[in-house]
Tab-separated table of C-alpha atoms in Angstrom:
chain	number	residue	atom	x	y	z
A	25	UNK	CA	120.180	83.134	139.200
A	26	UNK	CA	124.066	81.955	138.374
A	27	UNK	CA	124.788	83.390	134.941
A	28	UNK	CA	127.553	83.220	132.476
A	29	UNK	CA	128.194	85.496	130.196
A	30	UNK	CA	129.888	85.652	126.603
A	31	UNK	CA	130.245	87.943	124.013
A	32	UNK	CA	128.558	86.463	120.988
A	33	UNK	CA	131.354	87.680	118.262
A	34	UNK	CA	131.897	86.652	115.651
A	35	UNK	CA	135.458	87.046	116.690
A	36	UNK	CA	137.704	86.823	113.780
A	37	UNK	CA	141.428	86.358	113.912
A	38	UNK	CA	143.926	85.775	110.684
A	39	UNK	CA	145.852	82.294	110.886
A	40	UNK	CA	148.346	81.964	113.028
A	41	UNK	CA	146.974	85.032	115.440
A	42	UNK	CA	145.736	84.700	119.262
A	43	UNK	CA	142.789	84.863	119.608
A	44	UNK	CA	141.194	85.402	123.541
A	45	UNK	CA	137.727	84.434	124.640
A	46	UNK	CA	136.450	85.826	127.366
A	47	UNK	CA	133.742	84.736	130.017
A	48	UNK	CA	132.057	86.672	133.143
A	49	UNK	CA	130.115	84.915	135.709
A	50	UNK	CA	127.624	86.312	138.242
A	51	UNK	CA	128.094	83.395	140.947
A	52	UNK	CA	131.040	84.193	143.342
A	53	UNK	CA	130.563	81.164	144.992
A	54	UNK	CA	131.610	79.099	141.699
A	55	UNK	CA	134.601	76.673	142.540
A	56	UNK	CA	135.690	74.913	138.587
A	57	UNK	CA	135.596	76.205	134.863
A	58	UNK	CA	135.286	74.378	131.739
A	59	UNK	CA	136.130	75.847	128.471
A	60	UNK	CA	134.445	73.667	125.516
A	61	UNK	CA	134.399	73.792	121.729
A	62	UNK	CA	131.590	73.046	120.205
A	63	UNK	CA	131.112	72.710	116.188
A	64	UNK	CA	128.269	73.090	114.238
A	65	UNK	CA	125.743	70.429	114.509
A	66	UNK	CA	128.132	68.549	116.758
A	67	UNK	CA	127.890	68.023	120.896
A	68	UNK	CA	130.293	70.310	122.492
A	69	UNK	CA	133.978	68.636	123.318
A	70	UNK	CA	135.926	69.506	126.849
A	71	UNK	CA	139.302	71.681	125.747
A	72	UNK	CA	140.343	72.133	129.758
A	73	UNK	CA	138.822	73.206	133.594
A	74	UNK	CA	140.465	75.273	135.555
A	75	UNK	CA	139.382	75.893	139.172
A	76	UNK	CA	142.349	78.078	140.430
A	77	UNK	CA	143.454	81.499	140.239
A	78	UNK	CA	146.145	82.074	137.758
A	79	UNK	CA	146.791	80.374	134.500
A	80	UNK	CA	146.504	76.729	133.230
A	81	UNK	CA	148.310	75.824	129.998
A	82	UNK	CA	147.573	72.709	127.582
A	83	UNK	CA	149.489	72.951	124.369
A	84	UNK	CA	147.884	75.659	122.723
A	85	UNK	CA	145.245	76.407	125.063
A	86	UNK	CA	145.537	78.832	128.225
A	87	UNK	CA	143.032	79.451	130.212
A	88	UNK	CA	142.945	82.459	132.766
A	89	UNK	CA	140.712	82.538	135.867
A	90	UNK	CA	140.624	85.330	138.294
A	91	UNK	CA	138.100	84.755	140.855
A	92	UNK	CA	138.186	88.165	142.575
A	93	UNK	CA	137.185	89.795	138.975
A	94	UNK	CA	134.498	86.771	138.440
A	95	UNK	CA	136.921	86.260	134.972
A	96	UNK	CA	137.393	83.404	133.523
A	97	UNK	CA	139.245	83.458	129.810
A	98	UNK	CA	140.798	81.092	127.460
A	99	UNK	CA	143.726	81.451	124.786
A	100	UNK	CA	144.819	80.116	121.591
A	101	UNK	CA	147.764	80.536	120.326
A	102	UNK	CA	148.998	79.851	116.447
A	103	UNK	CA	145.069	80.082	115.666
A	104	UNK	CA	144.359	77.660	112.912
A	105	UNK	CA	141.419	77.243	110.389
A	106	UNK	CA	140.141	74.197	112.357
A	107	UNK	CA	139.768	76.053	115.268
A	108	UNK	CA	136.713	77.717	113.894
A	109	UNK	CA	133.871	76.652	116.268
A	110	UNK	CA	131.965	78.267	119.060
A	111	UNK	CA	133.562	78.021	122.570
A	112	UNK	CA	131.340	77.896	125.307
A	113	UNK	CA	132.161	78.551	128.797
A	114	UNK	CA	130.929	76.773	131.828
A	115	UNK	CA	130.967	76.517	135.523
A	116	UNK	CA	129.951	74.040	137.860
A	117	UNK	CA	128.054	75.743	140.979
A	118	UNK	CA	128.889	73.062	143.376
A	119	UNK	CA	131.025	69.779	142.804
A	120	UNK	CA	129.154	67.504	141.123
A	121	UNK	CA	126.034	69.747	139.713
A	122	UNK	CA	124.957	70.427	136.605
A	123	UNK	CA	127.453	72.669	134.573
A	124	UNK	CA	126.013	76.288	133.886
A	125	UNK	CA	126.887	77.294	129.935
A	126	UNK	CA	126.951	80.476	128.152
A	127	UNK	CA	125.751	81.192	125.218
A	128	UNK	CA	128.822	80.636	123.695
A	129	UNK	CA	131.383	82.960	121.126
A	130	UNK	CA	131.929	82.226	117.694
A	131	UNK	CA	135.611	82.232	116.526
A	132	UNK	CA	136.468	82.306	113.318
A	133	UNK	CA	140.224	81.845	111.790
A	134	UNK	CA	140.987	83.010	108.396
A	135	UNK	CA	143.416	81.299	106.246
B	22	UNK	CA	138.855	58.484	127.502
B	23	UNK	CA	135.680	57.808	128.842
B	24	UNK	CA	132.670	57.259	126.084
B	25	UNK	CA	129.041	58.103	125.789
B	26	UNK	CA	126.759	56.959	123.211
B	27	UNK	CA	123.072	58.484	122.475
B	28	UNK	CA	120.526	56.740	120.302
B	29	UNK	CA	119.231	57.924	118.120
B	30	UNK	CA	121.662	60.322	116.403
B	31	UNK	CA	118.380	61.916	114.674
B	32	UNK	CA	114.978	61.381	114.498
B	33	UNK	CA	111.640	63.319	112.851
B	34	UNK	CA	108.279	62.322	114.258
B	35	UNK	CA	104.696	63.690	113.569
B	36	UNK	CA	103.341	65.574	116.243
B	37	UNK	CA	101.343	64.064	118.868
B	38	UNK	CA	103.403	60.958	118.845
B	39	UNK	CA	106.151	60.033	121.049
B	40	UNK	CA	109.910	59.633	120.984
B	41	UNK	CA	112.874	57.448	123.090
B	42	UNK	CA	116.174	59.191	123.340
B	43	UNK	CA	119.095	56.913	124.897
B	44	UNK	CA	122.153	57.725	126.442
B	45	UNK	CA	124.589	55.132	127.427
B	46	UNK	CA	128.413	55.210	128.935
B	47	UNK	CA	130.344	52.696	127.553
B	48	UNK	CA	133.079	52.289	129.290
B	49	UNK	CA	132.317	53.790	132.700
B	50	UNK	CA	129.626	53.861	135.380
B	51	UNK	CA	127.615	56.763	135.251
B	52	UNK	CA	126.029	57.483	138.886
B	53	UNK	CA	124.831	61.099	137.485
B	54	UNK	CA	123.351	61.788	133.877
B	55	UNK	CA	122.506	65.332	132.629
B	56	UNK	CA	119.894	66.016	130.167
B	57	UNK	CA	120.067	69.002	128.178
B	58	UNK	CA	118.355	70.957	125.398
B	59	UNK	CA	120.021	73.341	122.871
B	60	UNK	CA	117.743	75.748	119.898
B	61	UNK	CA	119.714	77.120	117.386
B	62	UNK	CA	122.386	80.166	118.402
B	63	UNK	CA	121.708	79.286	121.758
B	64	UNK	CA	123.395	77.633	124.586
B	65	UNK	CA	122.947	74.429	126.550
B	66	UNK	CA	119.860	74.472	128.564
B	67	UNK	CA	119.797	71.934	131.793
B	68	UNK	CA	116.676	70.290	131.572
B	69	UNK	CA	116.818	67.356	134.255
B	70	UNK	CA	119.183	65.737	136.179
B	71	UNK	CA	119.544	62.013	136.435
B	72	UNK	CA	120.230	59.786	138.949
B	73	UNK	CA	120.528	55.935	139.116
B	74	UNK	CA	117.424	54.543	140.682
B	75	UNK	CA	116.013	57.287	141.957
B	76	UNK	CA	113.547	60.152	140.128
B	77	UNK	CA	114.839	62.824	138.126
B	78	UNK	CA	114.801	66.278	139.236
B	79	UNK	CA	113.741	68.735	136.649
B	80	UNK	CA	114.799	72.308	136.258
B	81	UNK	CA	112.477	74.885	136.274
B	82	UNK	CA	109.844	75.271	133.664
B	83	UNK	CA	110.553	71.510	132.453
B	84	UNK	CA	107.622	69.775	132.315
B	85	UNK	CA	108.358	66.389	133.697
B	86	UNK	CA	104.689	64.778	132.456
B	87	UNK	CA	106.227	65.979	129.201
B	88	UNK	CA	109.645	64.609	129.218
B	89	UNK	CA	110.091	61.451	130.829
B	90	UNK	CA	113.885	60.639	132.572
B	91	UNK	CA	114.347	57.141	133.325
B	92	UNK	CA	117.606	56.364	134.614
B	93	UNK	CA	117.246	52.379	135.014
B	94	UNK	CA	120.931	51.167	135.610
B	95	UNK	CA	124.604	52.846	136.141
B	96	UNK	CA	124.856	52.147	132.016
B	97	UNK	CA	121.626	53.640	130.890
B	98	UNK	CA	119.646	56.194	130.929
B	99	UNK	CA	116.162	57.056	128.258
B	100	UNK	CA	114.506	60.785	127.678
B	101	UNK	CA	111.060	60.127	126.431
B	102	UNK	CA	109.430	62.855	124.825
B	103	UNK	CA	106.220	62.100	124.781
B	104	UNK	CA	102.857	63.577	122.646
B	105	UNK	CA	105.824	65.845	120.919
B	106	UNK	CA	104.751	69.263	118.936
B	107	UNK	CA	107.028	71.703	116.560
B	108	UNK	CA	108.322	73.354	119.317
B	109	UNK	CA	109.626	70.640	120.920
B	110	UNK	CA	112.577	70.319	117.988
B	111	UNK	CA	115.532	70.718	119.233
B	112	UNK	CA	119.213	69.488	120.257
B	113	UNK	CA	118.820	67.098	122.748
B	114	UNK	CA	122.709	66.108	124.723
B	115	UNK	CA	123.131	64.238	127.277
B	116	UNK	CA	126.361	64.036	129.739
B	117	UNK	CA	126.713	61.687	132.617
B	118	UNK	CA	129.460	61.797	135.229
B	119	UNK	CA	131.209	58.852	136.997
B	120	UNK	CA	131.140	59.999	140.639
B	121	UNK	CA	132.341	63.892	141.970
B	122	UNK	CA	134.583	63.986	139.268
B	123	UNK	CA	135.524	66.794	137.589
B	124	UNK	CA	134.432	66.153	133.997
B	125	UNK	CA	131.024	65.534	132.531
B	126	UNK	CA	131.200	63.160	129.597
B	127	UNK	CA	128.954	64.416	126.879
B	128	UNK	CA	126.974	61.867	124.212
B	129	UNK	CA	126.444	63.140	120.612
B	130	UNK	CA	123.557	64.479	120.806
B	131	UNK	CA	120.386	63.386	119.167
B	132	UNK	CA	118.376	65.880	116.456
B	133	UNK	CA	114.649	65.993	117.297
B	134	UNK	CA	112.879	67.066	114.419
B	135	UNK	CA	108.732	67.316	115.371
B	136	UNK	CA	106.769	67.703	111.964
């Protein structure tokens, strides 16, 4: 059974904070990440994938994957109000499955 | 960026009856759809996979009588969810994916609502 795991939260950060999400997985065999954000009521939106070890940056957004812990984790720096949401992180077994999605943390920037 | 549509955005049916989700790419061929489910607080469930012009593989406890995956052309693909009850409401996405690519394309859901 591949699982992914997230802590639920809520994680709350003050505006303009970093806040860090973090994301275990069970299958070692996993080759690509996907961090999404998903708001309420709304399908979840693709932020950035990352299938190698080390760090990927996209404006605000880092994400972290270190296969050897099974660790995958995403960044965001200068938190903002908007960025309120739950982030859900996924993996794709095998190139061109199904992704496998966690249950998801809820973030939550104060003003 | 690549677009998927899903029709439609919400529905609420009496149980018993039936209901036709659709999922279209816009802009792309889609040789790979993914149904999914979501309940409230929880993640994304894979319920089926889709491909075009052949029959749909369902994961494990999915009833495929239940929920029927039609996946008719590279443009299209339908979730019927057929003699629907209460616990059938739900969050129903669907993503499709335009070859071995590395991102799935996700529609905006559709709000099943069984009274």
């Amino acid at each position: 059974q591949k699982e992914v795991e997230q802590n639920s939260g809520p994680l709350s950060v003050p505006e303009g904070a970093i806040a860090s999400l973090n994301c275990t997985y069970s299958d070692r065999g996993s080759q690509s990440f996907f961090w999404y954000r998903q708001y309420s009521g709304k399908s979840p939106e693709l932020i950035m994938f990352i299938y190698s070890n080390g760090d990927k940056e996209d404006g605000r957004f880092t994400a972290q994957l270190n296969k050897a812990s099974q660790y995958v984790s995403l960044l965001i720096r200068d938190s903002q109000p908007s960025d309120s949401a739950t982030y859900l992180c996924a993996l794709e077994p095998q190139a061109g499955t199904a992704l496998i999605f966690g249950k998801g943390t809820t973030l939550s920037v104060s003003s | 960026g690549a677009v998927v549509s899903q029709h439609p955005s919400w529905v609420i049916c009496k149980s018993g009856t039936s209901v036709k989700i659709e999922c279209r790419s816009l802009d792309f061929q889609a040789t790979t759809m993914f149904w999914y489910r979501q309940f409230p607080k929880q993640s994304l469930m894979l319920m089926a996979t889709s491909n075009e012009g052949s029959k749909a593989t369902y994961e494990q406890g999915v009833e495929k009588d239940k929920f029927l995956i039609n996946h008719a052309s590279l443009t299209l693909s339908t979730l019927t969810v057929t003699s629907a009850h209460p616990e059938d409401s739900s969050f129903y996405i669907c993503s499709a994916r335009a070859g071995r690519t590395y991102e799935q394309y996700f529609g905006p859901g559709t709000r099943l609502t069984v009274t």
